[in-house]
């Protein structure tokens, strides 16, 4: 018997994780020609015993945030925990784990939000709307921004371009996308190029980290005038990497409190397995061929692990935020090259994992490998040798990996 910890949003009610759970859901608002029968992010703990419908029973249970908490973005995650596995009472453990999880989701949701302010919180929304002002931020946000500015190149400054692509993804009809797609419209291409001329120039925009959790978003007068004319209000955005930081923070919060018998995964491919008990887990591997996505095996492991799964196709309803599939089969993705503003994916899918490195650091490291015109496997070798990050990809009809100890099961 097994239990699946899913990393995608479900359009149907959350099923109880009894025996082996597989997800069967159609691409909501995504017009792929096939129905995905297996879940994209299938972190499976191979354990014995089913979970009762009663929340106080021991066993695997999906933990959700407190419904009254108003946690922004919590629906983008699935958190499953093996209650009582450490010997603690299941009821008390459930209450403690749920409280920690809820608090962590609330904190991240408020801090990383670019769309609205939060009372008493200086978040990304506030930083974007107070350029050239010194602000004191939460230590978590300061650390996140420090990692983005140190290791993310100019990705942090692609806020206006991410917004353009989000508008493209949310278009109801294909003909509407011309107003937001630089591949279809010369006017949009010129707009994106102009934004990049600012975003890629530290003389026009840079986030100054002043120490003691103080920041200042320095923006030139020329860029501010352009932004006002074009209606730009969000200069900074974590983009597709946001949930990597959220997953890491939740994992660190739970681990520090001693709660490690669970997995947290997001719909867009960020997974943290916390369990150091030696229990066996598996992660479903997929490959797209033309318009069809099929499962090609499962990565099996027995230690805490961070996983980043990047793909150039949608697999669940929330992917409407990151992909656009046209009637002719073309797909636009959220993976934007800061050099030219086009979306790029070097291979259909890339799985990167590590027992030493969190999701955010892996995402930052692998971004230039994946968001590229050509896939260069040697760059994965460099990540393995320098940071113990391993990769799995599909090439020339074969599943490839640079991990000599990788175990793949077809079951």
Tab-separated table of N, CA and C in Angstrom, residues 183-249:
chain	number	residue	atom	x	y	z
A	183	UNK	N	6.175	37.410	-29.318
A	183	UNK	CA	6.427	36.594	-30.515
A	183	UNK	C	5.409	36.889	-31.615
A	184	UNK	N	4.290	37.498	-31.262
A	184	UNK	CA	3.250	37.793	-32.256
A	184	UNK	C	3.190	39.268	-32.641
A	185	UNK	N	3.561	40.128	-31.697
A	185	UNK	CA	3.344	41.557	-31.886
A	185	UNK	C	4.652	42.341	-31.834
A	186	UNK	N	4.898	43.141	-32.856
A	186	UNK	CA	6.088	44.009	-32.853
A	186	UNK	C	6.006	45.033	-31.728
A	187	UNK	N	4.797	45.532	-31.478
A	187	UNK	CA	4.633	46.541	-30.425
A	187	UNK	C	4.966	45.949	-29.056
A	188	UNK	N	4.506	44.732	-28.801
A	188	UNK	CA	4.817	44.087	-27.528
A	188	UNK	C	6.301	43.772	-27.443
A	189	UNK	N	6.870	43.327	-28.551
A	189	UNK	CA	8.303	43.045	-28.578
A	189	UNK	C	9.103	44.303	-28.226
A	190	UNK	N	8.720	45.438	-28.788
A	190	UNK	CA	9.421	46.691	-28.512
A	190	UNK	C	9.242	47.105	-27.051
A	191	UNK	N	8.051	46.898	-26.514
A	191	UNK	CA	7.803	47.213	-25.097
A	191	UNK	C	8.684	46.349	-24.198
A	192	UNK	N	8.715	45.050	-24.466
A	192	UNK	CA	9.536	44.143	-23.665
A	192	UNK	C	11.009	44.519	-23.767
A	193	UNK	N	11.459	44.839	-24.965
A	193	UNK	CA	12.858	45.230	-25.152
A	193	UNK	C	13.182	46.493	-24.360
A	194	UNK	N	12.252	47.434	-24.322
A	194	UNK	CA	12.481	48.667	-23.575
A	194	UNK	C	12.536	48.378	-22.080
A	195	UNK	N	11.630	47.538	-21.591
A	195	UNK	CA	11.663	47.171	-20.177
A	195	UNK	C	12.991	46.513	-19.833
A	196	UNK	N	13.456	45.622	-20.707
A	196	UNK	CA	14.722	44.932	-20.448
A	196	UNK	C	15.907	45.883	-20.460
A	197	UNK	N	15.824	46.919	-21.259
A	197	UNK	CA	16.929	47.886	-21.283
A	197	UNK	C	17.089	48.555	-19.918
A	198	UNK	N	15.986	48.673	-19.191
A	198	UNK	CA	16.045	49.187	-17.825
A	198	UNK	C	16.371	48.070	-16.836
A	199	UNK	N	15.638	46.968	-16.953
A	199	UNK	CA	15.748	45.892	-15.958
A	199	UNK	C	17.141	45.282	-15.898
A	200	UNK	N	17.852	45.270	-17.020
A	200	UNK	CA	19.177	44.661	-17.056
A	200	UNK	C	20.309	45.640	-16.783
A	201	UNK	N	19.965	46.846	-16.401
A	201	UNK	CA	20.965	47.892	-16.172
A	201	UNK	C	20.888	48.359	-14.713
A	202	UNK	N	21.934	48.078	-13.949
A	202	UNK	CA	21.959	48.456	-12.532
A	202	UNK	C	21.939	49.960	-12.335
A	203	UNK	N	22.261	50.705	-13.373
A	203	UNK	CA	22.189	52.162	-13.263
A	203	UNK	C	20.737	52.639	-13.252
A	204	UNK	N	19.858	51.807	-13.793
A	204	UNK	CA	18.439	52.185	-13.846
A	204	UNK	C	17.640	51.564	-12.713
A	205	UNK	N	17.994	50.345	-12.302
A	205	UNK	CA	17.276	49.726	-11.198
A	205	UNK	C	18.164	48.724	-10.482
A	206	UNK	N	18.175	48.815	-9.183
A	206	UNK	CA	18.884	47.837	-8.362
A	206	UNK	C	18.307	47.877	-6.958
A	207	UNK	N	18.303	46.740	-6.334
A	207	UNK	CA	17.847	46.663	-4.955
A	207	UNK	C	19.059	46.739	-4.048
A	208	UNK	N	19.112	47.754	-3.250
A	208	UNK	CA	20.239	47.947	-2.342
A	208	UNK	C	19.917	47.295	-0.997
A	209	UNK	N	20.775	46.378	-0.577
A	209	UNK	CA	20.636	45.725	0.721
A	209	UNK	C	21.542	46.462	1.705
A	210	UNK	N	20.941	47.110	2.673
A	210	UNK	CA	21.656	48.053	3.529
A	210	UNK	C	22.039	47.472	4.887
A	211	UNK	N	21.725	46.191	5.112
A	211	UNK	CA	22.004	45.588	6.408
A	211	UNK	C	20.884	45.853	7.391
A	212	UNK	N	20.857	45.064	8.462
A	212	UNK	CA	19.833	45.213	9.498
A	212	UNK	C	18.421	45.183	8.915
A	213	UNK	N	18.235	44.357	7.864
A	213	UNK	CA	16.932	44.164	7.220
A	213	UNK	C	16.399	45.422	6.547
A	214	UNK	N	17.289	46.329	6.189
A	214	UNK	CA	16.886	47.553	5.497
A	214	UNK	C	17.186	47.417	4.008
A	215	UNK	N	16.244	47.869	3.175
A	215	UNK	CA	16.419	47.806	1.724
A	215	UNK	C	16.018	49.137	1.109
A	216	UNK	N	16.510	49.344	-0.103
A	216	UNK	CA	16.095	50.513	-0.878
A	216	UNK	C	16.078	50.118	-2.352
A	217	UNK	N	14.927	50.236	-2.986
A	217	UNK	CA	14.807	49.973	-4.412
A	217	UNK	C	15.168	51.240	-5.166
A	218	UNK	N	16.349	51.233	-5.738
A	218	UNK	CA	16.836	52.403	-6.462
A	218	UNK	C	16.372	52.325	-7.919
A	219	UNK	N	15.612	53.330	-8.347
A	219	UNK	CA	15.074	53.372	-9.710
A	219	UNK	C	15.378	54.740	-10.305
A	220	UNK	N	15.890	54.759	-11.527
A	220	UNK	CA	16.260	56.021	-12.171
A	220	UNK	C	15.026	56.831	-12.530
A	221	UNK	N	15.225	58.114	-12.703
A	221	UNK	CA	14.134	58.996	-13.105
A	221	UNK	C	13.578	58.581	-14.462
A	222	UNK	N	14.464	58.176	-15.361
A	222	UNK	CA	14.023	57.776	-16.696
A	222	UNK	C	13.118	56.545	-16.633
A	223	UNK	N	13.491	55.565	-15.800
A	223	UNK	CA	12.671	54.368	-15.685
A	223	UNK	C	11.353	54.679	-14.991
A	224	UNK	N	11.385	55.532	-13.974
A	224	UNK	CA	10.152	55.911	-13.293
A	224	UNK	C	9.176	56.609	-14.240
A	225	UNK	N	9.700	57.473	-15.114
A	225	UNK	CA	8.835	58.168	-16.074
A	225	UNK	C	8.229	57.168	-17.059
A	226	UNK	N	9.049	56.240	-17.525
A	226	UNK	CA	8.559	55.204	-18.443
A	226	UNK	C	7.496	54.357	-17.748
A	227	UNK	N	7.759	53.977	-16.504
A	227	UNK	CA	6.814	53.145	-15.758
A	227	UNK	C	5.479	53.858	-15.577
A	228	UNK	N	5.533	55.135	-15.265
A	228	UNK	CA	4.294	55.889	-15.085
A	228	UNK	C	3.508	55.954	-16.382
A	229	UNK	N	4.202	56.163	-17.479
A	229	UNK	CA	3.534	56.259	-18.779
A	229	UNK	C	2.908	54.933	-19.200
A	230	UNK	N	3.548	53.816	-18.806
A	230	UNK	CA	3.099	52.497	-19.244
A	230	UNK	C	2.278	51.764	-18.188
A	231	UNK	N	2.045	52.395	-17.050
A	231	UNK	CA	1.235	51.760	-16.019
A	231	UNK	C	1.944	50.654	-15.258
A	232	UNK	N	3.263	50.705	-15.206
A	232	UNK	CA	4.038	49.697	-14.481
A	232	UNK	C	4.063	50.061	-12.997
A	233	UNK	N	3.698	49.104	-12.146
A	233	UNK	CA	3.728	49.344	-10.706
A	233	UNK	C	4.559	48.308	-9.956
A	234	UNK	N	4.870	47.183	-10.608
A	234	UNK	CA	5.657	46.130	-9.956
A	234	UNK	C	6.982	45.953	-10.685
A	235	UNK	N	8.022	46.517	-10.107
A	235	UNK	CA	9.361	46.372	-10.689
A	235	UNK	C	9.975	45.030	-10.307
A	236	UNK	N	9.753	44.624	-9.057
A	236	UNK	CA	10.351	43.397	-8.530
A	236	UNK	C	9.297	42.304	-8.431
A	237	UNK	N	9.703	41.084	-8.746
A	237	UNK	CA	8.788	39.943	-8.633
A	237	UNK	C	9.624	38.675	-8.574
A	238	UNK	N	9.286	37.775	-7.654
A	238	UNK	CA	9.999	36.497	-7.580
A	238	UNK	C	9.632	35.578	-8.730
A	239	UNK	N	8.553	35.893	-9.431
A	239	UNK	CA	8.178	35.128	-10.608
A	239	UNK	C	7.926	33.659	-10.310
A	240	UNK	N	8.397	32.815	-11.224
A	240	UNK	CA	8.146	31.373	-11.107
A	240	UNK	C	8.899	30.737	-9.941
A	241	UNK	N	9.807	31.457	-9.313
A	241	UNK	CA	10.584	30.893	-8.204
A	241	UNK	C	9.956	31.129	-6.832
A	242	UNK	N	8.860	31.844	-6.782
A	242	UNK	CA	8.270	32.198	-5.483
A	242	UNK	C	8.004	30.972	-4.616
A	243	UNK	N	7.380	29.969	-5.172
A	243	UNK	CA	7.009	28.810	-4.366
A	243	UNK	C	8.211	27.983	-3.927
A	244	UNK	N	9.338	28.160	-4.578
A	244	UNK	CA	10.558	27.504	-4.105
A	244	UNK	C	10.950	28.064	-2.749
A	245	UNK	N	10.854	29.379	-2.595
A	245	UNK	CA	11.169	30.011	-1.313
A	245	UNK	C	10.133	29.642	-0.252
A	246	UNK	N	8.870	29.562	-0.660
A	246	UNK	CA	7.825	29.187	0.286
A	246	UNK	C	8.046	27.765	0.790
A	247	UNK	N	8.305	26.833	-0.131
A	247	UNK	CA	8.526	25.433	0.254
A	247	UNK	C	9.697	25.317	1.215
A	248	UNK	N	10.769	26.038	0.934
A	248	UNK	CA	11.944	25.984	1.809
A	248	UNK	C	11.637	26.518	3.194
A	249	UNK	N	10.912	27.620	3.254
A	249	UNK	CA	10.618	28.200	4.565
A	249	UNK	C	9.720	27.277	5.387
